[in-house]
Short mmCIF file of C-alpha atoms and ligand atoms in Angstrom, two decimals:
data_model
loop_
_atom_site.label_atom_id
_atom_site.label_comp_id
_atom_site.label_asym_id
_atom_site.label_seq_id
_atom_site.Cartn_x
_atom_site.Cartn_y
_atom_site.Cartn_z
CA UNK A 4 137.86 44.95 247.46
CA UNK A 5 135.41 45.81 250.22
CA UNK A 6 136.62 45.57 253.80
CA UNK A 7 134.36 46.53 256.71
CA UNK A 8 135.99 46.31 260.16
CA UNK A 9 133.71 46.32 263.22
CA UNK A 10 131.36 48.82 261.60
CA UNK A 11 128.29 50.12 263.46
CA UNK A 12 125.51 52.51 262.47
CA UNK A 13 123.41 53.98 265.25
CA UNK A 14 120.42 56.20 264.58
CA UNK A 15 120.04 58.58 267.49
CA UNK A 16 116.39 59.52 267.83
CA UNK A 17 116.75 61.37 271.12
CA UNK A 18 114.68 59.22 273.43
CA UNK A 19 115.85 55.99 271.80
CA UNK A 20 118.87 54.81 269.81
CA UNK A 21 118.49 52.27 267.01
CA UNK A 22 121.65 50.25 266.37
CA UNK A 23 120.83 49.25 262.79
CA UNK A 24 124.28 47.76 262.10
CA UNK A 25 126.11 46.32 265.09
CA UNK A 26 129.92 45.84 265.06
CA UNK A 27 129.82 44.11 261.68
CA UNK A 28 132.95 42.92 259.89
CA UNK A 29 132.76 41.82 256.27
CA UNK A 30 135.21 41.28 253.41
CA UNK A 31 134.13 40.99 249.77
CA UNK A 32 136.67 40.35 246.99
CA UNK A 33 136.38 41.74 243.45
CA UNK A 34 134.14 39.63 241.22
CA UNK A 35 132.18 37.96 244.02
CA UNK A 36 128.39 37.66 243.78
CA UNK A 37 126.80 38.03 247.22
CA UNK A 38 123.12 37.83 248.23
CA UNK A 39 122.15 39.62 251.44
CA UNK A 40 119.00 38.31 253.12
CA UNK A 41 117.34 38.91 256.48
CA UNK A 42 114.13 40.03 258.16
CA UNK A 43 112.56 43.39 257.41
CA UNK A 44 114.36 45.90 259.63
CA UNK A 45 117.48 43.76 260.14
CA UNK A 46 119.85 46.39 258.72
CA UNK A 47 120.30 45.34 255.06
CA UNK A 48 119.70 48.77 253.47
CA UNK A 49 121.75 50.49 256.17
CA UNK A 50 124.64 48.12 255.41
CA UNK A 51 124.28 48.75 251.67
CA UNK A 52 124.35 52.51 252.21
CA UNK A 53 127.60 52.13 254.16
CA UNK A 54 129.21 49.90 251.51
CA UNK A 55 128.02 52.27 248.79
CA UNK A 56 129.62 55.31 250.50
CA UNK A 57 126.22 56.96 250.81
CA UNK A 58 126.45 57.08 254.57
CA UNK A 59 129.26 56.97 257.09
CA UNK A 60 129.47 54.53 260.00
CA UNK A 61 129.03 55.74 263.58
CA UNK A 62 131.92 53.48 264.52
CA UNK A 63 134.49 51.17 262.90
CA UNK A 64 136.55 51.37 259.70
CA UNK A 65 135.73 50.86 256.02
CA UNK A 66 138.41 50.29 253.39
CA UNK A 67 137.40 50.32 249.71
CA UNK A 68 140.27 49.06 247.51
CA UNK A 69 142.55 49.58 250.51
CA UNK A 70 141.61 53.24 250.85
CA UNK A 71 140.03 54.26 254.18
CA UNK A 72 136.69 55.77 253.18
CA UNK A 73 135.92 57.77 256.32
CA UNK A 74 138.85 60.11 255.67
CA UNK A 75 137.30 61.26 252.40
CA UNK A 76 135.15 64.35 252.07
CA UNK A 77 131.73 64.48 250.41
CA UNK A 78 133.08 65.42 246.99
CA UNK A 79 135.65 62.61 247.05
CA UNK A 80 132.97 60.12 248.17
CA UNK A 81 130.72 61.26 245.33
CA UNK A 82 133.61 60.81 242.88
CA UNK A 83 134.25 57.23 244.08
CA UNK A 84 130.53 56.41 243.95
CA UNK A 85 130.15 57.75 240.46
CA UNK A 86 133.19 55.87 239.12
CA UNK A 87 133.19 52.56 240.95
CA UNK A 88 129.70 51.89 242.28
CA UNK A 89 126.28 51.45 240.71
CA UNK A 90 123.50 51.68 243.32
CA UNK A 91 119.93 50.43 242.84
CA UNK A 92 117.88 52.01 245.64
CA UNK A 93 115.06 50.14 247.35
CA UNK A 94 112.80 53.13 246.69
CA UNK A 95 114.28 53.72 243.21
CA UNK A 96 115.20 57.39 243.91
CA UNK A 97 114.50 58.53 240.34
CA UNK A 98 114.34 62.17 239.31
CA UNK A 99 110.60 62.83 239.01
CA UNK A 100 110.81 65.49 236.30
CA UNK A 101 113.19 63.55 234.02
CA UNK A 102 112.32 60.81 231.53
CA UNK A 103 113.55 57.23 231.91
CA UNK A 104 116.26 58.02 229.34
CA UNK A 105 117.39 61.16 231.17
CA UNK A 106 117.48 59.32 234.49
CA UNK A 107 119.79 56.67 233.01
CA UNK A 108 121.97 59.36 231.40
CA UNK A 109 122.52 61.15 234.71
CA UNK A 110 125.59 59.21 235.99
CA UNK A 111 127.17 59.59 232.55
CA UNK A 112 126.65 63.36 232.69
CA UNK A 113 128.67 63.43 235.94
CA UNK A 114 131.33 61.31 234.21
CA UNK A 115 131.39 63.78 231.28
CA UNK A 116 130.38 61.28 228.61
CA UNK A 117 129.47 63.00 225.30
CA UNK A 118 125.75 63.52 224.57
CA UNK A 119 125.29 61.17 221.62
CA UNK A 120 127.20 58.31 223.32
CA UNK A 121 125.13 58.88 226.48
CA UNK A 122 121.85 58.62 224.62
CA UNK A 123 123.00 55.55 222.68
CA UNK A 124 124.13 53.73 225.83
CA UNK A 125 121.09 54.75 227.92
CA UNK A 126 118.74 53.50 225.18
CA UNK A 127 120.68 50.24 224.94
CA UNK A 128 120.52 49.56 228.69
CA UNK A 129 116.81 50.40 228.87
CA UNK A 130 116.18 47.93 226.06
CA UNK A 131 118.17 45.26 227.94
CA UNK A 132 115.85 45.66 230.97
CA UNK A 133 112.76 45.52 228.69
CA UNK A 134 111.85 49.22 228.65
CA UNK A 135 112.63 50.13 225.03
CA UNK A 136 109.04 51.36 224.57
CA UNK A 137 109.06 53.52 227.72
CA UNK A 138 112.23 55.65 227.35
CA UNK A 139 110.29 58.93 227.12
CA UNK A 140 108.06 58.26 230.15
CA UNK A 141 108.69 60.09 233.39
CA UNK A 142 108.51 58.05 236.64
CA UNK A 143 104.87 59.00 237.28
CA UNK A 144 104.06 57.63 233.84
CA UNK A 145 105.60 54.26 234.59
CA UNK A 146 104.46 51.22 236.53
CA UNK A 147 106.18 50.20 239.78
CA UNK A 148 108.20 47.45 238.17
CA UNK A 149 109.12 49.71 235.25
CA UNK A 150 110.45 52.36 237.67
CA UNK A 151 112.42 49.65 239.42
CA UNK A 152 114.03 48.64 236.13
CA UNK A 153 114.88 52.26 235.28
CA UNK A 154 116.67 52.42 238.65
CA UNK A 155 118.63 49.29 237.72
CA UNK A 156 119.47 50.65 234.25
CA UNK A 157 120.74 53.88 235.80
CA UNK A 158 123.00 51.93 238.18
CA UNK A 159 124.63 50.22 235.19
CA UNK A 160 125.03 53.28 233.01
CA UNK A 161 128.65 54.07 233.97
CA UNK A 162 129.64 50.40 233.74
CA UNK A 163 130.70 50.31 237.41
CA UNK A 164 132.93 47.58 238.92
CA UNK A 165 130.67 47.18 241.94
CA UNK A 166 126.88 46.85 241.68
CA UNK A 167 124.85 47.26 244.87
CA UNK A 168 121.20 46.38 244.28
CA UNK A 169 118.72 46.80 247.16
CA UNK A 170 115.73 44.57 246.39
CA UNK A 171 115.90 44.90 242.55
CA UNK A 172 113.00 42.55 241.75
CA UNK A 173 110.40 43.16 244.52
CA UNK A 174 107.94 44.70 242.06
CA UNK A 175 108.51 42.34 239.16
CA UNK A 176 106.48 39.38 237.95
CA UNK A 177 108.26 36.08 237.46
CA UNK A 178 109.09 36.67 233.76
CA UNK A 179 110.50 40.19 234.18
CA UNK A 180 112.29 39.02 237.31
CA UNK A 181 113.87 36.13 235.41
CA UNK A 182 115.22 38.61 232.83
CA UNK A 183 116.93 40.51 235.65
CA UNK A 184 118.37 37.29 237.11
CA UNK A 185 119.88 36.60 233.65
CA UNK A 186 121.27 40.14 233.48
CA UNK A 187 122.96 39.74 236.86
CA UNK A 188 124.42 36.44 235.62
CA UNK A 189 125.98 38.23 232.61
CA UNK A 190 127.36 41.02 234.83
CA UNK A 191 128.90 38.40 237.10
CA UNK A 192 130.55 36.70 234.11
CA UNK A 193 131.98 40.09 233.08
CA UNK A 194 133.80 40.14 236.44
CA UNK A 195 131.63 42.71 238.21
CA UNK A 196 131.27 42.56 242.00
CA UNK A 197 127.56 42.05 242.79
CA UNK A 198 125.97 42.62 246.19
CA UNK A 199 122.21 42.12 246.08
CA UNK A 200 119.76 42.52 248.93
CA UNK A 201 116.82 40.30 248.14
CA UNK A 202 113.90 38.26 249.44
CA UNK A 203 113.75 36.54 246.03
CA UNK A 204 114.93 32.94 246.12
CA UNK A 205 115.87 32.97 242.42
CA UNK A 206 118.35 35.79 242.97
CA UNK A 207 119.76 34.26 246.15
CA UNK A 208 120.27 30.85 244.56
CA UNK A 209 122.18 32.43 241.66
CA UNK A 210 124.70 34.17 243.96
CA UNK A 211 127.85 32.31 244.99
CA UNK A 212 127.72 33.58 248.57
CA UNK A 213 124.69 34.13 250.81
CA UNK A 214 124.82 36.35 253.91
CA UNK A 215 121.94 36.41 256.40
CA UNK A 216 121.61 39.52 258.59
CA UNK A 217 119.80 39.52 261.92
CA UNK A 218 119.51 42.56 264.17
CA UNK A 219 122.34 44.36 262.42
CA UNK A 220 124.77 41.46 262.63
CA UNK A 221 125.84 38.65 260.29
CA UNK A 222 123.87 35.57 261.32
CA UNK A 223 125.39 33.30 258.66
CA UNK A 224 127.77 33.70 255.70
CA UNK A 225 127.91 30.66 253.47
CA UNK A 226 128.94 29.62 250.00
CA UNK A 227 125.96 28.63 247.91
CA UNK A 228 125.96 24.89 247.42
CA UNK A 229 123.66 24.87 244.46
CA UNK A 230 125.23 27.55 242.28
CA UNK B 18 79.70 44.68 245.02
CA UNK B 19 82.17 45.82 242.36
CA UNK B 20 80.94 45.88 238.76
CA UNK B 21 83.19 47.13 235.96
CA UNK B 22 81.57 47.20 232.51
CA UNK B 23 83.84 47.53 229.45
CA UNK B 24 86.16 49.89 231.29
CA UNK B 25 89.20 51.39 229.56
CA UNK B 26 91.96 53.72 230.76
CA UNK B 27 94.03 55.47 228.13
CA UNK B 28 97.00 57.66 229.00
CA UNK B 29 97.33 60.28 226.31
CA UNK B 30 100.98 61.30 226.06
CA UNK B 31 100.59 63.45 222.96
CA UNK B 32 102.70 61.53 220.47
CA UNK B 33 101.56 58.15 221.79
CA UNK B 34 98.56 56.77 223.65
CA UNK B 35 98.97 53.98 226.22
CA UNK B 36 95.83 51.87 226.65
CA UNK B 37 96.68 50.57 230.15
CA UNK B 38 93.24 48.98 230.71
CA UNK B 39 91.44 47.78 227.59
CA UNK B 40 87.64 47.26 227.58
CA UNK B 41 87.76 45.23 230.79
CA UNK B 42 84.64 43.84 232.47
CA UNK B 43 84.84 42.42 235.99
CA UNK B 44 82.41 41.59 238.77
CA UNK B 45 83.50 40.98 242.37
CA UNK B 46 80.95 40.06 245.07
CA UNK B 47 81.23 41.13 248.73
CA UNK B 48 83.50 38.86 250.76
CA UNK B 49 85.46 37.47 247.82
CA UNK B 50 89.27 37.20 248.03
CA UNK B 51 90.85 37.91 244.65
CA UNK B 52 94.53 37.84 243.64
CA UNK B 53 95.48 39.93 240.57
CA UNK B 54 98.66 38.81 238.80
CA UNK B 55 100.30 39.73 235.50
CA UNK B 56 103.49 41.04 233.95
CA UNK B 57 105.02 44.34 235.00
CA UNK B 58 103.18 47.03 233.01
CA UNK B 59 100.10 44.91 232.30
CA UNK B 60 97.68 47.36 233.95
CA UNK B 61 97.26 45.98 237.50
CA UNK B 62 97.81 49.26 239.38
CA UNK B 63 95.75 51.19 236.85
CA UNK B 64 92.90 48.72 237.39
CA UNK B 65 93.25 49.02 241.17
CA UNK B 66 93.12 52.82 240.96
CA UNK B 67 89.87 52.57 239.00
CA UNK B 68 88.30 50.08 241.44
CA UNK B 69 89.48 52.22 244.37
CA UNK B 70 87.82 55.38 242.92
CA UNK B 71 91.21 57.09 242.77
CA UNK B 72 90.97 57.54 239.03
CA UNK B 73 88.14 57.64 236.52
CA UNK B 74 87.98 55.46 233.40
CA UNK B 75 88.39 56.98 229.94
CA UNK B 76 85.54 54.79 228.80
CA UNK B 77 83.00 52.30 230.21
CA UNK B 78 80.93 52.18 233.41
CA UNK B 79 81.77 51.37 237.04
CA UNK B 80 79.08 50.51 239.60
CA UNK B 81 80.11 50.23 243.27
CA UNK B 82 77.27 48.75 245.36
CA UNK B 83 74.97 49.50 242.40
CA UNK B 84 75.85 53.18 242.40
CA UNK B 85 77.42 54.53 239.18
CA UNK B 86 80.76 55.97 240.30
CA UNK B 87 81.47 58.26 237.36
CA UNK B 88 78.53 60.49 238.21
CA UNK B 89 80.06 61.35 241.57
CA UNK B 90 82.17 64.44 242.15
CA UNK B 91 85.57 64.46 243.82
CA UNK B 92 84.22 65.09 247.32
CA UNK B 93 81.70 62.25 247.02
CA UNK B 94 84.42 59.91 245.67
CA UNK B 95 86.66 60.82 248.61
CA UNK B 96 83.75 60.11 251.00
CA UNK B 97 83.19 56.66 249.48
CA UNK B 98 86.91 55.89 249.54
CA UNK B 99 87.28 56.91 253.15
CA UNK B 100 84.27 54.88 254.30
CA UNK B 101 84.29 51.74 252.19
CA UNK B 102 87.78 51.23 250.81
CA UNK B 103 91.21 50.69 252.34
CA UNK B 104 93.99 51.20 249.74
CA UNK B 105 97.57 49.96 250.11
CA UNK B 106 99.60 51.80 247.46
CA UNK B 107 102.46 50.13 245.60
CA UNK B 108 104.69 53.08 246.51
CA UNK B 109 103.19 53.35 250.05
CA UNK B 110 102.22 57.05 249.67
CA UNK B 111 102.90 57.89 253.33
CA UNK B 112 103.02 61.43 254.69
CA UNK B 113 106.74 62.10 255.06
CA UNK B 114 106.50 64.51 258.00
CA UNK B 115 104.14 62.33 260.10
CA UNK B 116 105.04 59.40 262.33
CA UNK B 117 103.86 55.84 261.64
CA UNK B 118 101.12 56.37 264.26
CA UNK B 119 99.96 59.66 262.73
CA UNK B 120 99.91 58.11 259.25
CA UNK B 121 97.63 55.30 260.48
CA UNK B 122 95.42 57.82 262.32
CA UNK B 123 94.85 59.90 259.19
CA UNK B 124 91.80 58.03 257.73
CA UNK B 125 90.22 58.08 261.20
CA UNK B 126 90.69 61.85 261.39
CA UNK B 127 88.67 62.18 258.17
CA UNK B 128 86.04 59.88 259.68
CA UNK B 129 85.95 62.07 262.82
CA UNK B 130 86.99 59.35 265.27
CA UNK B 131 87.86 60.79 268.71
CA UNK B 132 91.58 61.29 269.50
CA UNK B 133 92.06 58.70 272.24
CA UNK B 134 90.19 55.99 270.28
CA UNK B 135 92.25 56.86 267.18
CA UNK B 136 95.54 56.47 269.03
CA UNK B 137 94.42 53.23 270.69
CA UNK B 138 93.31 51.69 267.39
CA UNK B 139 96.34 52.92 265.38
CA UNK B 140 98.70 51.46 268.01
CA UNK B 141 96.81 48.17 267.95
CA UNK B 142 96.99 47.83 264.15
CA UNK B 143 100.68 48.73 264.06
CA UNK B 144 101.33 46.02 266.63
CA UNK B 145 99.39 43.51 264.52
CA UNK B 146 101.72 44.20 261.55
CA UNK B 147 104.79 43.90 263.82
CA UNK B 148 105.67 47.58 264.18
CA UNK B 149 104.86 48.17 267.86
CA UNK B 150 108.46 49.39 268.44
CA UNK B 151 108.40 51.83 265.49
CA UNK B 152 105.20 53.88 266.04
CA UNK B 153 107.11 57.15 266.57
CA UNK B 154 109.34 56.78 263.50
CA UNK B 155 108.69 58.90 260.42
CA UNK B 156 108.90 57.16 257.00
CA UNK B 157 112.53 58.20 256.45
CA UNK B 158 113.37 56.54 259.76
CA UNK B 159 111.86 53.22 258.71
CA UNK B 160 113.05 50.37 256.50
CA UNK B 161 111.32 49.64 253.17
CA UNK B 162 109.33 46.73 254.53
CA UNK B 163 108.40 48.71 257.64
CA UNK B 164 107.04 51.54 255.46
CA UNK B 165 105.10 48.97 253.48
CA UNK B 166 103.50 47.66 256.64
CA UNK B 167 102.59 51.18 257.83
CA UNK B 168 100.80 51.62 254.48
CA UNK B 169 98.89 48.39 255.13
CA UNK B 170 98.02 49.42 258.70
CA UNK B 171 96.73 52.76 257.44
CA UNK B 172 94.48 51.00 254.89
CA UNK B 173 92.88 49.00 257.72
CA UNK B 174 92.44 51.87 260.17
CA UNK B 175 88.82 52.68 259.26
CA UNK B 176 87.87 48.99 259.18
CA UNK B 177 86.81 49.22 255.49
CA UNK B 178 84.59 46.61 253.76
CA UNK B 179 86.88 46.49 250.72
CA UNK B 180 90.68 46.20 250.95
CA UNK B 181 92.68 46.91 247.81
CA UNK B 182 96.36 46.04 248.31
CA UNK B 183 98.83 46.74 245.49
CA UNK B 184 101.86 44.49 246.05
CA UNK B 185 101.66 44.47 249.90
CA UNK B 186 104.60 42.09 250.49
CA UNK B 187 107.17 43.01 247.79
CA UNK B 188 109.64 44.34 250.39
CA UNK B 189 109.09 41.71 253.07
CA UNK B 190 111.17 38.68 254.02
CA UNK B 191 109.41 35.34 254.22
CA UNK B 192 108.59 35.58 257.96
CA UNK B 193 107.14 39.13 257.85
CA UNK B 194 105.34 38.22 254.62
CA UNK B 195 103.81 35.14 256.27
CA UNK B 196 102.43 37.37 259.04
CA UNK B 197 100.70 39.50 256.40
CA UNK B 198 99.29 36.41 254.66
CA UNK B 199 97.79 35.38 258.03
CA UNK B 200 96.36 38.87 258.53
CA UNK B 201 94.67 38.76 255.13
CA UNK B 202 93.25 35.34 256.07
CA UNK B 203 91.68 36.83 259.22
CA UNK B 204 90.25 39.78 257.27
CA UNK B 205 88.76 37.35 254.75
CA UNK B 206 87.14 35.39 257.58
CA UNK B 207 85.66 38.65 258.91
CA UNK B 208 83.84 38.96 255.58
CA UNK B 209 85.99 41.71 254.03
CA UNK B 210 86.34 41.89 250.25
CA UNK B 211 90.05 41.49 249.42
CA UNK B 212 91.63 42.39 246.08
CA UNK B 213 95.39 41.93 246.14
CA UNK B 214 97.85 42.62 243.33
CA UNK B 215 100.81 40.38 243.94
CA UNK B 216 103.76 38.50 242.46
CA UNK B 217 103.91 36.49 245.71
CA UNK B 218 102.79 32.89 245.30
CA UNK B 219 101.86 32.60 248.99
CA UNK B 220 99.34 35.42 248.68
CA UNK B 221 97.95 34.15 245.38
CA UNK B 222 97.50 30.60 246.66
CA UNK B 223 95.56 31.89 249.68
CA UNK B 224 93.02 33.79 247.55
CA UNK B 225 89.88 32.00 246.36
CA UNK B 226 89.99 33.58 242.91
CA UNK B 227 93.02 34.37 240.72
CA UNK B 228 92.87 36.86 237.82
CA UNK B 229 95.74 37.19 235.35
CA UNK B 230 96.02 40.48 233.46
CA UNK B 231 97.83 40.80 230.14
CA UNK B 232 98.09 44.05 228.17
CA UNK B 233 95.22 45.65 230.08
CA UNK B 234 92.82 42.74 229.61
CA UNK B 235 91.80 39.72 231.67
CA UNK B 236 93.81 36.78 230.38
CA UNK B 237 92.33 34.26 232.83
CA UNK B 238 89.94 34.34 235.81
CA UNK B 239 89.84 31.11 237.76
CA UNK B 240 88.81 29.74 241.11
CA UNK B 241 91.81 28.61 243.10
CA UNK B 242 91.84 24.86 243.28
CA UNK B 243 94.15 24.62 246.22
CA UNK B 244 92.50 27.08 248.62
N1 ATP C 311 100.47 58.36 233.87
C1 ATP C 311 100.82 57.50 232.89
N2 ATP C 311 101.11 57.96 231.65
C2 ATP C 311 101.48 57.13 230.67
N3 ATP C 311 101.63 55.79 230.81
C3 ATP C 311 101.36 55.28 232.01
C4 ATP C 311 100.95 56.08 233.12
N4 ATP C 311 100.79 55.29 234.20
C5 ATP C 311 101.07 54.03 233.79
N5 ATP C 311 101.40 54.03 232.47
C6 ATP C 311 101.73 52.87 231.64
O1 ATP C 311 100.60 52.00 231.69
C7 ATP C 311 101.04 50.65 231.79
C8 ATP C 311 100.33 49.99 232.96
O2 ATP C 311 100.81 50.55 234.15
P1 ATP C 311 100.45 49.90 235.56
O3 ATP C 311 101.09 50.72 236.62
O4 ATP C 311 98.98 49.71 235.70
O5 ATP C 311 101.14 48.46 235.47
P2 ATP C 311 101.30 47.31 236.56
O6 ATP C 311 100.64 46.09 236.02
O7 ATP C 311 100.85 47.78 237.89
O8 ATP C 311 102.87 47.05 236.59
P3 ATP C 311 103.87 46.69 237.83
O9 ATP C 311 103.65 45.23 238.14
O10 ATP C 311 105.23 46.96 237.25
O11 ATP C 311 103.55 47.56 238.98
C9 ATP C 311 102.56 50.66 231.95
O12 ATP C 311 103.19 50.18 230.80
C10 ATP C 311 102.92 52.10 232.20
O13 ATP C 311 104.11 52.47 231.53
N1 ATP C 312 116.95 57.30 259.80
C1 ATP C 312 116.60 56.36 260.70
N2 ATP C 312 116.32 56.72 261.96
C2 ATP C 312 115.95 55.78 262.87
N3 ATP C 312 115.82 54.47 262.62
C3 ATP C 312 116.08 54.07 261.37
C4 ATP C 312 116.47 54.97 260.33
N4 ATP C 312 116.65 54.27 259.19
C5 ATP C 312 116.39 52.98 259.51
N5 ATP C 312 116.04 52.86 260.80
C6 ATP C 312 115.73 51.61 261.52
O1 ATP C 312 116.89 50.77 261.42
C7 ATP C 312 116.47 49.42 261.18
C8 ATP C 312 117.19 48.89 259.95
O2 ATP C 312 116.70 49.55 258.81
P1 ATP C 312 117.08 49.04 257.34
O3 ATP C 312 116.41 49.95 256.37
O4 ATP C 312 118.55 48.88 257.21
O5 ATP C 312 116.40 47.59 257.31
P2 ATP C 312 116.25 46.54 256.13
O6 ATP C 312 116.92 45.28 256.55
O7 ATP C 312 116.70 47.15 254.84
O8 ATP C 312 114.68 46.26 256.07
P3 ATP C 312 113.68 45.99 254.80
O9 ATP C 312 113.92 44.57 254.37
O10 ATP C 312 112.34 46.20 255.41
O11 ATP C 312 114.00 46.98 253.75
C9 ATP C 312 114.96 49.45 261.01
O12 ATP C 312 114.32 48.84 262.11
C10 ATP C 312 114.57 50.89 260.90
O13 ATP C 312 113.38 51.19 261.60
MG1 MG C 313 115.72 47.73 253.12
MG1 MG C 314 101.84 48.24 239.67
#
């Protein structure tokens, strides 16, 4: 359960302050599928970084499964992230010197999964996202959409309860994108909590709840009529 | 005028070779607006890098304005790129330590434009793409879609004849994306040659010609009925 209470994030640039998230309150229950939409610069990635425990709010409180997150130290936050949360970054954030397979194995290394099981599972997930023939490529040897799918595969490698995906299909053609929409559908049926930032109508229409951000605040939060 | 004759690009990875562009021939006249579509991994970015003189083909010939490109050395290629071609990279390729303004000024520095004119023009282009309030931000202090628009502004800074844009709207919401579609329309009216890789229907439907790539080859090349 995700519970944000009057959370703000202010970037202090000296001469100017940017209030990227502005006194935002939000509650997401386990197993919900939520699309987050909004103009470029409206605070979506900043909000995702707060929910994903990658950044701490300037103000306000954040409870994850009833535990106040801001009282945790960096090591505890990393432990929670590694166990509970899979994060697909908008800029992929892959290790440049590691292959696709090694990138997907990384969260499992932190979780002390044995080598052979890691390789088996990483290969399986890369095949699910359509990259079975690219497991030995490093990021520079992959296309944009292929890197994006490696980032998604890595987020799923520890089978997390909560999946935060920041624009997971921006670089994908309609067929590859449709495969990812299907994958999210399966994850939702398995009871995962999905929070997906997207500009892609197909993703938004397959989520049960749609939140629109505007200037760091929630502009609308509605249940999806057509899903 | 862009004239590719039986061009191939093969990535030799030792154990396996990836033929990303496969004996492709393509002719684009000055002032055309061309959308390039195709599945993730079909060779679009590789093709753009060849057209943009950022990479040389493994095989085949490339004539740009009737000049054979492969006989040019790196310095000559860089000169042609800086003068004739504006390139919007799929991964933006911004200088991390420079502000948005300095990133847009960079091509003008190579072209020896005077400082005050550079700053005036860079500010103007950033305002056109909606980033007037973010000129002093460095890439890490910008959202994904804002970085994407800085990359587009930089590609336009030397007023190039040919604009190659690799997925210029993947990170933009519908309103910001519509602004970019309008901008491309204006550039087309000014007589620029536009080649845009996209998965975005709005961009594709506003181009006069639509090319579909599949496995490194041209699968279809049609004039757009509805533009
Ligand atoms: N340096 C490289 N070494 C080996 N293979 C590469 C290299 N760069 C690209 N490839 C492979 O070549 C193929 C074409 O890549 P390219 O980036 O041109 O595709 P794309 O059509 O732009 O895809 P996307 O829509 O996902 O951006 C891909 O399958 C990719 O894995
Ligand atoms: N480190 C930072 N320092 C200063 N300003 C920042 C920083 N990071 C983000 N911003 C600003 O905060 C605002 C919100 O950024 P954020 O990345 O959350 O937007 P977004 O909704 O994800 O946009 P997009 O759809 O373009 O990815 C933006 O206007 C951006 O310029
Ligand atoms: Mg973002
Ligand atoms: Mg590409």
